[in-house]
Amino acid sequence: MHCASDRDRPTLIWLQGVTCNGNTHSFLNLPYLPQLLAKYDLLYHPLLPASSTLSEVVQCKRPCDVLVFEGAYDPLMKRHEVLLSELLDYYGMRAGHIIGVGSCASFGGMFKASAPQRNSGLIFDESESSGPLLALKNKVINLSGCPVHPEWLGYTLSMIADNKEIKVDTLHRPLELYSHLVHHGCTRNEYFEWKVDAKAFGLKEGCLFYLQGCRAPMTHASCNRILWNDVSSKTRSGTPCFGCTEPDFPRNDLFHTKTNMSIPEDVPLGVPKRSYLTITGIAKAFHIERLEGKLIDDKTAD
Amino acid sequence: MTKQLIDQIEGEASIRFDMKENMVDFATIAFPHFRGMEAILEGKPALDALVVTPRVCGICGHAHLMASVRAMESAYADANEPVQLTAKADTIREVTLVLEMIQNHFKWIYLVIMPELAKLRPEKIALTPLKGAYAASLASKALASFAGQWPHSSYMLPGGVSCDPTHLERIKAQSLVDELISFFEKECAGTALDDFLAFDSCHDFNALESDIGEIERALTAAGMHKKGFAYDRFMVLGEHRFTNPAKVMQTRLLQADEKHVKTHSAYSPSEKTFAKNACYKDEFYECGPLSRAMASNVELIKSMHRRFKDSAYSRVMARIFETARLLDHARDMLGSLALNEDSLIPPKPITGISGCGVGVVEAPRGPLIHRVEIEEGIIKSYEIVTPTQWNIGSSVKENPTPAQLAMMGNVTMEEALFIFRTFDVCSVCTTH
Ligand code: SF4
């Protein structure tokens, strides 16, 4: 129901391009969802009840302060028989903020591959500046990730509702969310430092960077700082980081590290390869008994 | 002919109704969007499917992950390199799959069925969508304690699971499930879970002063126990501890085998659709919670079925009852989960594997099949058959699919739109 204060609350429309609905579902996990929604006048969302229907929204007559877009942009795609380009033109022009949620909306992501010649993100096609909203790029905030972390969207929508400025990186991602690397806060950091690899999958011991394909030291995101579902992360549960917040996601051969002279081909961000090689040699010369065996010898006592 | 656009169903669909004297005479269904997941997978290293296939669907990606890992393990077996799985890994997979079903069902109850029922019975239903989101988030939290995250985790690999939990994680997950059970008792059922599970007639739902009682009464008042009938034959194909594969004809249980499952192009004469219909030996079957309850002889649902057959009422109440059964099952599995085994027994590297494999699981909406052909660790072909393809295909009037049949006959368009959603439609899975 609309109350008088509705007029003071920013209106929000959530539209979808080529998607799996994963960002929509991720958002529903936000612990303070009710409080956040109370700050907005939700006109349309793919799952949550809202004040307009999609049929009304596609007539391009509704107001829109914040436009959330999920999924890759496909110039041929229609929503309720109206081209995405028309919807983005209309609501993009009017919105004060446009949020691309997920890597598809940011860079093309997983569903760039559905139509590689056509599909892209809103203002980037992978890392190239290109996309339907390029002219409006100053209003666009990208929340890359496959899917977006609920707290990243919660942060962005709260900042907007509170009229606070959001500083972004060159890929238009909020600095407060994407300045860290996924590697920061991983429970395997000690193994990374001393270059001790995980001997196999399914172990809590060892770092996944050397063999299992972990991209966390090259990937901007806060997955190990703001945990997923409040409890864990990929690397904590033994899955390598796939670099899903970066423009080149999805890469090939995701569970395997490409190596050169048994050193990962891609080294941690900002570290010169030669120095990395040297430091690896030194670190490996240590034999740290604590890191060589099981952390808990008999595992758990059952 | 009247066209209705449908959204808020995990994507988008449209239904074209042929009406006769204000009743639905026939309806065809089209799904307009397509992503080409199977083609995306071709040529990729096999394990990449564990990252790609969960992205078929934002709400049941975990089921896709499990179907995919089972398909790969089956390809290992085909290559004479059978994969070992410890009881621990097997239980963790099963618990997380069940938790994903639970979150799906809560969302469906509060975000789909109650609002849709309210359109038929506006005076009766109070809408509380965020209750569904909250309950679902508890289930996904428990799931993420093992899987690292939800949605889109990739923590199963041939030979086991990537996580190596201690009792800390197990206790955390258990406390979340306990919290969810309390929520269910207080906020949804209005009675203790054990009492709810001990119901022996659907009259017992009727007396509940709770959301579930309200839903039951509204369904009856809307006459949904006399509408929405499909073929009264059911299909379950996934092997799990909470149900078993079977083809159910009315109440007779017969063996079922995935190899008889084929897909055919859907019929949509006036609109482009990317959907395909799934058939078993060329016949349509209904799948999902009602089918699973029939296949595993759940007494309450069988007695409901004796009275109301495969009506829209039975379909809705069976999913609600399954939610309760799965909560109980998840609690049991977590309570007895032994951790003193390996999480994963590494098989031979997949680069040395050439073979064909099939993975079948019960996803929230029914059987999900992944078929893969691997050559030296590279995917040659990949085929996915999803539950919505069984229930919501579109065929000719003489041979309608379950959803088409359920919408035909003595039903208004408004009622048909409700009946359509009793199948729990997933558009993104359908066309994948
Ligand atoms: S597993 Fe990945 S995130 Fe964790 S320490 Fe190793 S490189 Fe960093």
XYZ file of C-alpha atoms and ligand atoms in Angstrom:
742
model
C 0.000 0.000 0.000
C 1.200 3.509 -0.697
C 1.521 5.737 2.279
C 2.232 9.466 2.283
C 5.914 8.951 2.856
C 6.170 6.988 -0.383
C 6.851 10.206 -2.180
C 10.032 10.705 -0.170
C 11.360 7.247 -0.808
C 13.335 6.624 -3.971
C 11.581 4.432 -6.524
C 13.364 1.270 -7.587
C 12.856 -0.888 -10.672
C 14.702 -4.194 -11.092
C 14.937 -5.427 -14.687
C 16.503 -8.562 -16.122
C 18.444 -9.323 -19.289
C 19.935 -12.731 -20.074
C 20.145 -14.292 -16.645
C 19.728 -17.285 -14.366
C 17.957 -15.284 -11.613
C 20.926 -15.929 -9.317
C 21.350 -12.283 -8.298
C 17.668 -12.032 -7.511
C 17.956 -15.026 -5.208
C 21.220 -13.890 -3.699
C 19.610 -10.571 -2.753
C 16.838 -12.388 -0.864
C 19.513 -13.662 1.542
C 20.338 -10.158 2.768
C 20.039 -10.232 6.577
C 18.577 -6.699 6.722
C 16.317 -7.073 3.687
C 13.144 -5.785 5.430
C 14.922 -2.668 6.710
C 16.476 -1.969 3.331
C 13.221 -2.435 1.430
C 11.565 0.004 3.821
C 13.868 2.714 2.435
C 12.602 2.210 -1.121
C 9.408 2.326 -3.057
C 9.781 -0.948 -4.924
C 8.030 -0.610 -8.273
C 9.168 -3.883 -9.760
C 11.241 -6.896 -8.747
C 11.354 -10.324 -10.437
C 10.173 -12.142 -7.284
C 9.192 -9.739 -4.527
C 5.716 -8.264 -4.593
C 5.915 -4.692 -5.866
C 3.530 -1.908 -6.720
C 3.640 -2.360 -10.516
C 3.402 -5.358 -12.793
C 5.965 -6.033 -15.491
C 3.296 -5.226 -18.098
C 2.965 -1.758 -16.580
C 6.702 -1.265 -16.306
C 7.365 -2.109 -19.950
C 4.971 0.651 -21.016
C 7.729 3.042 -19.934
C 5.546 5.353 -17.922
C 6.698 4.677 -14.369
C 9.096 6.851 -12.389
C 12.502 5.369 -11.554
C 15.151 6.780 -9.235
C 17.249 3.648 -9.072
C 17.425 1.159 -11.900
C 18.819 -2.263 -11.025
C 19.743 -4.403 -13.994
C 20.579 -8.113 -13.728
C 21.879 -10.270 -16.567
C 23.703 -9.715 -19.821
C 22.419 -7.181 -22.308
C 21.248 -8.714 -25.572
C 20.085 -6.104 -28.101
C 17.545 -8.563 -29.521
C 16.008 -9.532 -26.207
C 12.547 -8.460 -25.168
C 10.816 -8.361 -21.811
C 7.084 -8.712 -22.159
C 7.502 -7.987 -25.864
C 9.414 -4.732 -25.412
C 13.079 -4.522 -26.411
C 15.540 -4.208 -23.548
C 17.137 -1.273 -25.335
C 13.862 0.671 -25.105
C 13.504 -0.106 -21.420
C 17.099 0.798 -20.642
C 16.868 4.013 -22.663
C 13.749 5.171 -20.905
C 14.531 4.213 -17.340
C 18.282 4.751 -17.662
C 17.747 8.379 -18.716
C 15.462 9.035 -15.771
C 17.267 7.143 -13.040
C 19.734 8.906 -10.786
C 21.635 5.663 -10.293
C 21.933 2.559 -12.415
C 23.254 -0.593 -10.763
C 24.506 -3.502 -12.834
C 24.190 -6.498 -10.519
C 26.270 -9.563 -11.249
C 29.065 -10.131 -13.711
C 26.689 -10.518 -16.652
C 25.332 -6.991 -16.227
C 28.836 -5.683 -15.497
C 30.875 -7.346 -18.234
C 28.767 -9.914 -20.106
C 29.776 -12.677 -17.700
C 28.576 -16.232 -18.101
C 25.904 -15.291 -20.636
C 28.140 -13.365 -22.944
C 28.738 -16.858 -24.338
C 25.033 -17.197 -25.217
C 25.589 -14.783 -28.108
C 29.211 -13.661 -28.029
C 28.833 -11.201 -30.914
C 25.882 -9.402 -29.370
C 25.853 -9.760 -25.598
C 27.653 -7.426 -23.217
C 27.362 -5.675 -19.882
C 25.791 -2.240 -19.490
C 28.966 -0.229 -20.088
C 31.615 -2.905 -20.566
C 32.011 -5.775 -22.962
C 34.437 -7.819 -20.908
C 36.972 -5.087 -20.104
C 36.266 -2.949 -23.143
C 34.192 0.206 -22.786
C 31.162 -0.653 -24.855
C 27.527 -1.312 -24.110
C 24.102 0.252 -24.329
C 24.503 2.714 -21.458
C 27.960 3.996 -22.254
C 26.618 7.533 -22.614
C 25.241 7.315 -19.080
C 28.308 5.671 -17.607
C 28.724 8.202 -14.825
C 25.534 6.951 -13.256
C 26.449 3.272 -13.526
C 27.734 1.237 -10.608
C 28.862 -2.292 -11.378
C 28.509 -4.969 -8.725
C 30.304 -7.799 -10.454
C 30.223 -11.319 -9.043
C 28.484 -14.484 -10.090
C 26.188 -13.926 -8.352
C 26.415 -10.580 -6.565
C 26.969 -10.891 -2.803
C 23.807 -9.698 -1.030
C 25.770 -7.378 1.238
C 27.384 -5.646 -1.735
C 23.991 -4.745 -3.103
C 22.767 -3.954 0.402
C 25.691 -1.553 0.832
C 25.115 0.162 -2.511
C 21.367 0.613 -2.057
C 21.855 1.850 1.512
C 24.472 4.384 0.429
C 22.149 5.670 -2.276
C 19.161 5.870 0.061
C 21.297 7.749 2.582
C 22.575 10.158 -0.089
C 26.179 9.173 0.382
C 28.768 9.226 -2.341
C 30.079 5.888 -3.631
C 33.649 5.979 -4.959
C 34.324 3.488 -7.745
C 37.296 1.891 -9.522
C 37.979 2.028 -13.249
C 35.488 -0.769 -13.814
C 32.866 1.267 -11.909
C 32.888 -1.041 -8.875
C 32.619 0.487 -5.386
C 36.085 0.825 -3.870
C 34.869 -0.160 -0.441
C 33.807 -3.535 -1.799
C 36.363 -4.271 -4.498
C 39.655 -2.876 -3.204
C 40.554 -6.018 -1.324
C 41.390 -9.247 -3.056
C 39.400 -12.411 -2.378
C 42.605 -13.827 -0.920
C 42.350 -11.446 2.067
C 40.838 -13.307 4.963
C 41.097 -16.810 3.557
C 41.731 -19.390 6.259
C 44.502 -20.850 4.074
C 46.679 -17.707 4.091
C 49.390 -19.336 6.188
C 49.820 -22.042 3.555
C 49.930 -19.401 0.843
C 52.720 -17.557 2.657
C 54.893 -20.644 2.947
C 53.903 -21.972 -0.493
C 52.358 -25.157 0.765
C 49.847 -26.483 -1.734
C 46.737 -28.503 -1.004
C 47.607 -32.079 -1.828
C 44.113 -32.742 -3.122
C 40.571 -31.405 -2.949
C 38.615 -32.125 0.206
C 41.281 -31.008 2.696
C 41.285 -28.060 5.054
C 45.064 -27.946 4.782
C 46.970 -26.305 1.966
C 46.546 -23.387 -0.404
C 44.611 -23.829 -3.649
C 46.726 -21.332 -5.602
C 49.459 -23.678 -6.762
C 47.510 -26.576 -8.255
C 43.756 -26.179 -7.873
C 43.265 -22.970 -9.839
C 42.542 -20.426 -7.081
C 42.308 -16.930 -8.614
C 41.849 -15.117 -5.309
C 45.241 -13.330 -5.281
C 44.282 -11.701 -8.607
C 40.588 -11.114 -7.942
C 38.999 -7.978 -6.513
C 36.154 -8.777 -4.123
C 35.433 -9.116 -0.442
C 34.250 -12.754 -0.301
C 36.571 -13.664 2.571
C 36.002 -10.390 4.401
C 32.205 -10.319 4.203
C 31.403 -14.007 4.308
C 28.833 -15.640 2.081
C 25.503 -16.335 3.747
C 27.245 -14.999 6.870
C 29.112 -18.282 7.332
C 31.695 -19.219 4.691
C 33.333 -18.662 1.323
C 34.464 -20.748 -1.613
C 38.062 -21.047 -0.482
C 37.086 -21.764 3.119
C 35.050 -24.690 1.856
C 37.892 -25.935 -0.311
C 36.682 -24.605 -3.651
C 39.107 -22.420 -5.594
C 38.130 -18.831 -6.314
C 37.099 -18.728 -10.001
C 37.689 -14.991 -10.338
C 33.992 -14.400 -10.956
C 34.139 -10.666 -10.207
C 36.630 -9.932 -12.993
C 35.864 -9.109 -16.641
C 37.433 -12.329 -17.943
C 35.073 -14.646 -16.022
C 34.439 -17.450 -16.892
C 37.946 -18.477 -17.829
C 38.783 -21.993 -18.969
C 39.961 -24.943 -16.870
C 38.758 -23.523 -13.584
C 39.992 -26.257 -11.227
C 43.544 -26.211 -12.467
C 46.478 -23.799 -12.134
C 48.493 -23.168 -15.264
C 52.118 -23.296 -14.228
C 55.440 -22.356 -15.656
C 58.444 -24.147 -14.158
C 56.038 -25.231 -11.401
C 55.221 -21.603 -10.540
C 51.697 -20.320 -11.282
C 51.664 -18.523 -14.606
C 49.657 -15.635 -13.119
C 51.259 -14.335 -9.945
C 49.574 -12.313 -7.176
C 48.438 -8.875 -8.291
C 51.161 -6.244 -8.244
C 54.012 -8.649 -7.500
C 56.777 -8.788 -10.141
C 57.117 -12.315 -11.456
C 60.849 -12.498 -10.804
C 60.470 -11.430 -7.165
C 57.672 -13.924 -6.751
C 59.923 -16.662 -8.076
C 62.677 -15.709 -5.648
C 60.431 -15.527 -2.652
C 58.845 -18.850 -3.556
C 62.261 -20.466 -3.631
C 63.087 -19.096 -0.198
C 59.733 -19.972 1.349
C 59.908 -23.480 0.005
C 63.309 -23.983 1.593
C 61.655 -23.915 4.993
C 60.152 -27.071 6.285
C 57.389 -26.126 8.615
C 56.212 -29.255 10.235
C 52.986 -27.704 11.391
C 51.994 -27.088 7.777
C 53.048 -30.424 6.415
C 50.703 -32.740 8.215
C 47.094 -32.719 9.239
C 45.950 -29.838 11.407
C 43.877 -32.190 13.485
C 45.548 -35.510 13.492
C 42.747 -37.955 13.961
C 40.463 -35.462 12.269
C 37.493 -35.349 14.546
C 36.866 -37.757 17.337
C 33.643 -39.556 16.473
C -7.563 -16.548 -28.195
C -6.252 -14.605 -25.216
C -2.601 -14.217 -24.457
C -1.398 -13.911 -20.877
C 2.164 -12.956 -20.044
C 3.484 -14.631 -16.932
C 6.368 -13.371 -14.829
C 7.699 -13.917 -11.311
C 8.204 -17.609 -12.123
C 12.009 -17.787 -12.359
C 11.848 -15.987 -15.672
C 9.053 -15.434 -18.103
C 6.422 -17.412 -20.021
C 3.277 -16.783 -21.961
C 0.081 -18.777 -22.169
C -2.404 -18.576 -25.022
C -5.893 -19.563 -23.976
C -8.670 -20.803 -26.237
C -11.858 -20.078 -24.328
C -15.284 -21.653 -24.725
C -18.165 -20.089 -22.779
C -15.707 -18.433 -20.411
C -13.972 -21.714 -19.636
C -10.542 -22.793 -20.832
C -10.871 -25.107 -23.802
C -7.161 -25.401 -24.540
C -3.945 -23.562 -23.739
C -0.458 -23.493 -25.216
C 2.608 -22.340 -23.336
C 5.694 -20.581 -24.692
C 9.023 -19.735 -23.100
C 10.656 -16.866 -25.007
C 14.212 -16.825 -23.643
C 17.144 -19.065 -24.344
C 20.789 -19.149 -23.230
C 22.226 -22.224 -24.903
C 23.883 -23.758 -21.846
C 24.542 -27.084 -23.556
C 26.426 -25.409 -26.408
C 28.394 -23.275 -23.934
C 29.660 -26.489 -22.330
C 30.887 -28.198 -25.480
C 34.656 -28.184 -25.801
C 35.248 -27.149 -22.198
C 37.348 -29.156 -19.737
C 34.887 -31.508 -18.025
C 35.244 -30.107 -14.508
C 34.236 -26.649 -15.746
C 30.699 -28.039 -15.985
C 30.677 -27.924 -12.177
C 30.932 -24.144 -12.449
C 28.812 -23.610 -15.549
C 25.781 -25.825 -14.889
C 24.814 -24.309 -11.495
C 24.342 -21.099 -13.507
C 21.472 -22.718 -15.392
C 19.284 -21.685 -12.501
C 19.464 -19.223 -9.619
C 17.116 -21.207 -7.406
C 18.160 -24.827 -7.999
C 21.810 -24.487 -9.057
C 22.879 -26.927 -6.397
C 20.737 -29.653 -7.942
C 22.466 -28.933 -11.252
C 25.854 -29.209 -9.551
C 24.925 -32.593 -8.124
C 23.495 -33.883 -11.420
C 26.677 -32.729 -13.128
C 29.036 -34.414 -10.661
C 26.972 -37.612 -10.816
C 27.175 -37.522 -14.630
C 30.947 -37.238 -14.419
C 31.248 -40.045 -11.914
C 29.105 -42.156 -14.199
C 31.496 -41.345 -17.073
C 34.399 -42.501 -14.879
C 32.552 -45.788 -14.353
C 31.934 -46.018 -18.083
C 35.700 -45.668 -18.574
C 36.253 -48.514 -16.093
C 37.583 -46.209 -13.412
C 34.795 -46.354 -10.838
C 34.810 -43.493 -8.339
C 34.581 -44.180 -4.605
C 32.437 -42.000 -2.395
C 32.607 -42.080 1.402
C 29.395 -42.086 3.423
C 30.452 -38.698 4.733
C 30.706 -37.122 1.277
C 27.466 -38.754 0.238
C 25.610 -37.434 3.288
C 26.968 -33.917 2.920
C 25.825 -33.841 -0.719
C 22.416 -35.101 0.258
C 21.977 -32.636 3.128
C 22.856 -29.660 0.984
C 20.549 -30.813 -1.802
C 17.703 -31.151 0.687
C 18.431 -27.698 2.130
C 18.203 -26.210 -1.341
C 14.801 -27.856 -1.787
C 13.668 -26.435 1.525
C 14.608 -22.869 0.577
C 12.842 -23.341 -2.760
C 9.651 -24.539 -1.126
C 9.514 -21.709 1.414
C 9.903 -19.141 -1.354
C 7.214 -20.843 -3.392
C 4.760 -20.906 -0.478
C 5.205 -17.249 0.464
C 6.220 -15.568 -2.784
C 4.145 -17.549 -5.274
C 1.278 -19.568 -3.873
C -0.043 -17.170 -1.243
C -0.075 -14.113 -3.565
C -1.634 -16.161 -6.366
C -4.229 -17.633 -4.045
C -4.964 -14.129 -2.797
C -5.962 -13.191 -6.348
C -8.658 -15.890 -6.213
C -9.627 -15.330 -2.566
C -8.644 -11.738 -1.723
C -10.482 -11.612 1.592
C -8.679 -14.597 3.018
C -4.941 -14.329 2.589
C -2.566 -12.050 4.440
C 0.626 -11.606 2.433
C 3.966 -11.923 4.181
C 6.523 -12.508 1.418
C 9.502 -11.666 3.607
C 8.731 -14.621 5.857
C 9.489 -16.854 2.882
C 12.702 -14.999 2.124
C 13.810 -15.213 5.762
C 13.110 -18.941 6.072
C 14.881 -19.567 2.757
C 17.897 -17.578 3.887
C 18.232 -19.763 6.996
C 18.236 -22.889 4.839
C 20.826 -21.462 2.463
C 22.983 -20.414 5.384
C 23.006 -23.989 6.675
C 23.775 -25.148 3.144
C 26.652 -22.669 2.808
C 28.239 -24.008 6.009
C 29.342 -26.916 3.811
C 29.117 -25.567 0.261
C 30.832 -22.226 0.922
C 28.025 -20.173 -0.559
C 24.577 -20.243 -2.032
C 23.587 -19.549 -4.786
C 26.119 -20.961 -7.233
C 28.443 -23.149 -5.227
C 30.760 -25.612 -6.947
C 31.907 -27.653 -3.998
C 31.246 -31.171 -5.307
C 33.922 -32.896 -7.377
C 34.218 -36.438 -8.685
C 35.044 -38.510 -5.614
C 33.437 -36.346 -2.964
C 33.114 -32.802 -1.725
C 35.727 -30.045 -1.502
C 34.904 -29.014 2.051
C 36.476 -30.691 5.051
C 34.144 -29.735 7.870
C 34.677 -30.192 11.578
C 31.909 -30.542 14.095
C 31.903 -26.736 14.331
C 30.347 -26.488 10.887
C 28.037 -29.392 11.554
C 26.767 -27.835 14.788
C 26.363 -24.461 13.092
C 24.297 -26.020 10.321
C 22.278 -27.984 12.834
C 21.504 -24.930 14.914
C 20.311 -23.149 11.773
C 18.056 -26.054 10.862
C 16.698 -26.121 14.414
C 15.990 -22.410 14.176
C 14.241 -22.971 10.870
C 12.148 -25.765 12.356
C 11.047 -23.455 15.197
C 10.188 -20.833 12.608
C 8.173 -23.387 10.664
C 6.326 -24.486 13.791
C 5.543 -20.980 14.998
C 5.150 -19.001 11.811
C 3.950 -21.470 9.185
C 2.332 -24.556 10.655
C 1.068 -23.433 14.035
C 1.935 -26.800 15.490
C 5.010 -28.869 16.352
C 6.851 -30.419 13.413
C 6.466 -33.924 14.814
C 2.726 -33.472 15.298
C 2.441 -32.031 11.803
C 4.251 -35.033 10.351
C 1.963 -37.366 12.274
C -1.213 -35.967 10.646
C -3.247 -38.756 9.160
C -5.824 -36.839 7.202
C -5.891 -33.544 5.346
C -8.703 -32.525 7.718
C -5.915 -31.945 10.185
C -4.550 -29.078 8.053
C -7.967 -27.502 8.052
C -7.969 -26.942 11.791
C -4.608 -25.163 11.894
C -4.683 -21.517 12.920
C -1.684 -20.632 10.800
C -0.503 -19.766 7.297
C -0.731 -23.397 6.250
C -4.234 -23.684 7.666
C -5.169 -20.534 5.774
C -3.761 -21.892 2.528
C -5.613 -25.186 2.962
C -8.926 -23.471 3.657
C -8.497 -21.072 0.755
C -7.683 -23.936 -1.610
C -10.839 -25.757 -0.563
C -12.967 -22.621 -0.743
C -11.624 -21.999 -4.254
C -12.612 -25.556 -5.204
C -9.038 -26.506 -5.991
C -9.620 -30.046 -4.726
C -11.956 -30.485 -7.720
C -9.754 -28.802 -10.314
C -6.386 -28.956 -11.921
C -6.235 -32.708 -12.524
C -3.460 -34.002 -14.792
C -2.821 -37.614 -15.811
C -2.631 -39.110 -12.341
C 0.670 -40.662 -13.249
C 3.918 -39.651 -11.669
C 7.630 -39.862 -12.311
C 10.536 -39.923 -9.882
C 14.007 -40.709 -11.214
C 16.576 -39.494 -8.685
C 18.054 -41.893 -6.115
C 17.940 -40.347 -2.657
C 17.277 -41.238 0.924
C 13.997 -39.300 1.003
C 12.461 -40.850 -2.100
C 13.052 -43.545 -4.679
C 12.846 -43.798 -8.454
C 9.471 -45.050 -9.631
C 6.826 -44.643 -12.231
C 3.506 -44.366 -10.422
C 0.298 -45.150 -12.299
C -2.491 -43.924 -10.007
C -1.176 -45.805 -6.984
C 0.757 -48.631 -8.616
C 4.534 -48.374 -8.299
C 6.550 -49.525 -11.295
C 10.214 -49.399 -12.118
C 11.518 -46.393 -13.986
C 14.760 -45.909 -15.821
C 16.223 -42.662 -17.073
C 17.163 -44.247 -20.418
C 13.534 -44.058 -21.569
C 13.480 -40.298 -21.205
C 13.472 -38.270 -24.404
C 12.646 -34.693 -25.269
C 10.601 -33.387 -28.208
C 10.034 -29.894 -29.531
C 7.158 -28.097 -27.872
C 4.014 -27.121 -29.763
C 3.451 -23.393 -29.921
C 1.777 -22.500 -33.210
C 1.594 -18.736 -32.843
C 4.689 -17.867 -30.878
C 8.343 -18.778 -30.791
C 9.241 -21.023 -27.861
C 12.563 -22.498 -26.857
C 11.044 -25.171 -24.645
C 11.096 -28.906 -25.204
C 8.766 -31.481 -23.682
C 10.173 -34.368 -21.668
C 8.490 -37.766 -22.085
C 8.942 -41.260 -20.742
C 8.403 -43.762 -23.539
C 6.569 -40.986 -25.371
C 4.130 -40.359 -22.553
C 3.734 -37.370 -20.270
C 4.140 -37.708 -16.506
C 3.822 -35.272 -13.655
C 6.843 -34.853 -11.390
C 7.733 -33.005 -8.193
C 6.766 -33.305 -4.514
C 3.392 -34.996 -5.102
C 5.100 -37.608 -7.274
C 7.857 -38.155 -4.709
C 5.311 -38.632 -1.929
C 3.399 -41.165 -4.039
C 6.601 -43.011 -4.941
C 7.741 -43.253 -1.344
C 4.346 -44.175 0.095
C 3.828 -41.160 2.322
C 0.616 -42.187 4.091
C -0.920 -38.756 4.499
C -0.405 -37.848 0.845
C -1.715 -41.194 -0.315
C -4.879 -40.709 1.686
C -5.172 -37.178 0.276
C -4.729 -38.628 -3.167
C -7.502 -41.161 -2.574
C -9.898 -38.262 -1.988
C -8.613 -35.503 -4.215
C -6.456 -37.328 -6.764
C -3.840 -35.182 -8.495
C -5.837 -31.979 -8.085
C -4.293 -28.536 -7.664
C -5.054 -28.945 -3.954
C -3.013 -32.148 -3.695
C -0.140 -30.608 -5.616
C 0.079 -27.608 -3.286
C -0.381 -29.515 -0.050
C 2.112 -32.200 -1.101
C 4.805 -29.561 -1.533
C 4.023 -28.040 1.834
C 4.113 -31.459 3.467
C 7.380 -32.276 1.728
C 8.893 -29.122 3.246
C 8.138 -30.517 6.700
C 9.465 -33.983 5.825
C 12.684 -32.523 4.451
C 13.224 -30.379 7.538
C 12.966 -33.501 9.643
C 15.259 -35.391 7.272
C 17.888 -32.617 7.286
C 17.839 -32.550 11.089
C 18.378 -36.313 11.225
C 21.170 -36.350 8.673
C 23.043 -33.515 10.377
C 22.625 -35.154 13.762
C 24.177 -38.401 12.602
C 26.800 -37.021 10.204
C 30.092 -38.773 10.985
C 33.177 -36.773 10.071
C 35.979 -39.274 10.561
C 36.133 -40.255 6.907
C 37.697 -38.601 3.887
C 35.781 -35.803 2.218
C 37.095 -36.792 -1.159
C 38.889 -39.818 -2.559
C 40.811 -38.452 -5.536
C 40.036 -40.386 -8.693
C 42.400 -40.562 -11.646
C 42.715 -37.111 -13.313
C 39.773 -36.527 -15.604
C 42.098 -35.690 -18.494
C 42.586 -39.447 -18.802
C 38.867 -40.198 -18.970
C 36.814 -40.885 -22.092
C 33.265 -42.096 -21.647
C 29.593 -41.312 -21.405
C 27.815 -40.547 -18.173
C 24.381 -39.774 -16.799
C 23.596 -37.951 -13.574
C 20.068 -37.917 -12.180
C 18.885 -36.080 -9.089
C 15.565 -34.970 -7.701
C 15.584 -31.186 -7.914
C 12.927 -29.146 -6.065
C 10.542 -29.517 -9.021
C 11.334 -33.116 -10.015
C 13.902 -35.226 -11.875
C 16.869 -33.408 -13.317
C 19.010 -35.293 -15.809
C 22.485 -34.405 -17.060
C 24.010 -36.520 -19.833
C 27.631 -35.993 -20.779
C 30.090 -37.378 -23.260
C 33.740 -36.827 -22.354
C 36.786 -37.424 -24.511
C 40.101 -37.248 -22.700
C 38.626 -34.905 -20.165
C 36.968 -32.588 -22.682
C 33.188 -32.283 -23.015
C 32.053 -33.546 -26.415
C 28.363 -33.149 -25.741
C 26.118 -32.215 -22.848
C 22.382 -32.620 -22.504
C 20.178 -31.305 -19.711
C 16.564 -32.362 -19.066
C 14.837 -30.326 -16.363
C 11.711 -30.970 -14.246
C 9.709 -28.118 -15.727
C 10.092 -29.791 -19.121
C 8.034 -32.678 -17.724
C 5.289 -30.649 -16.123
C 5.003 -27.562 -18.275
C 5.588 -28.678 -21.809
C 3.292 -27.557 -24.565
C 1.703 -30.060 -26.892
C -1.345 -30.519 -29.141
C -4.885 -30.623 -27.782
C -5.261 -34.372 -28.381
C -2.187 -35.120 -26.310
C -1.705 -32.313 -23.789
C 1.135 -32.059 -21.275
C 0.318 -32.295 -17.531
C 0.050 -28.518 -17.086
C -2.054 -28.099 -20.226
C -4.387 -30.890 -19.153
C -4.681 -29.437 -15.662
C -5.749 -26.072 -17.104
C -8.363 -27.500 -19.492
C -12.019 -28.181 -18.857
C -14.096 -26.750 -16.103
C -11.712 -23.937 -15.264
C -11.814 -20.149 -15.721
C -8.766 -18.309 -16.965
C -8.036 -16.934 -13.498
C -8.181 -20.426 -12.048
C -5.999 -21.772 -14.843
C -3.345 -19.168 -14.058
C -3.322 -20.351 -10.467
C -3.215 -24.021 -11.453
C -0.273 -23.262 -13.735
C 1.736 -22.071 -10.755
C 0.894 -25.070 -8.603
C 3.540 -26.889 -10.660
C 6.208 -24.411 -9.456
C 7.285 -23.184 -12.853
C 10.936 -22.553 -13.645
C 11.391 -20.818 -16.953
C 15.180 -20.482 -16.793
C 15.552 -24.249 -16.308
C 13.044 -25.097 -19.016
C 14.906 -23.495 -21.857
C 18.390 -23.491 -20.297
S 43.264 -20.807 -1.302
Fe 43.176 -19.003 -2.595
S 42.343 -17.420 -1.275
Fe 43.027 -19.069 0.062
S 45.114 -18.529 0.599
Fe 45.271 -19.830 -1.170
S 45.302 -18.360 -2.890
Fe 44.561 -17.245 -1.122
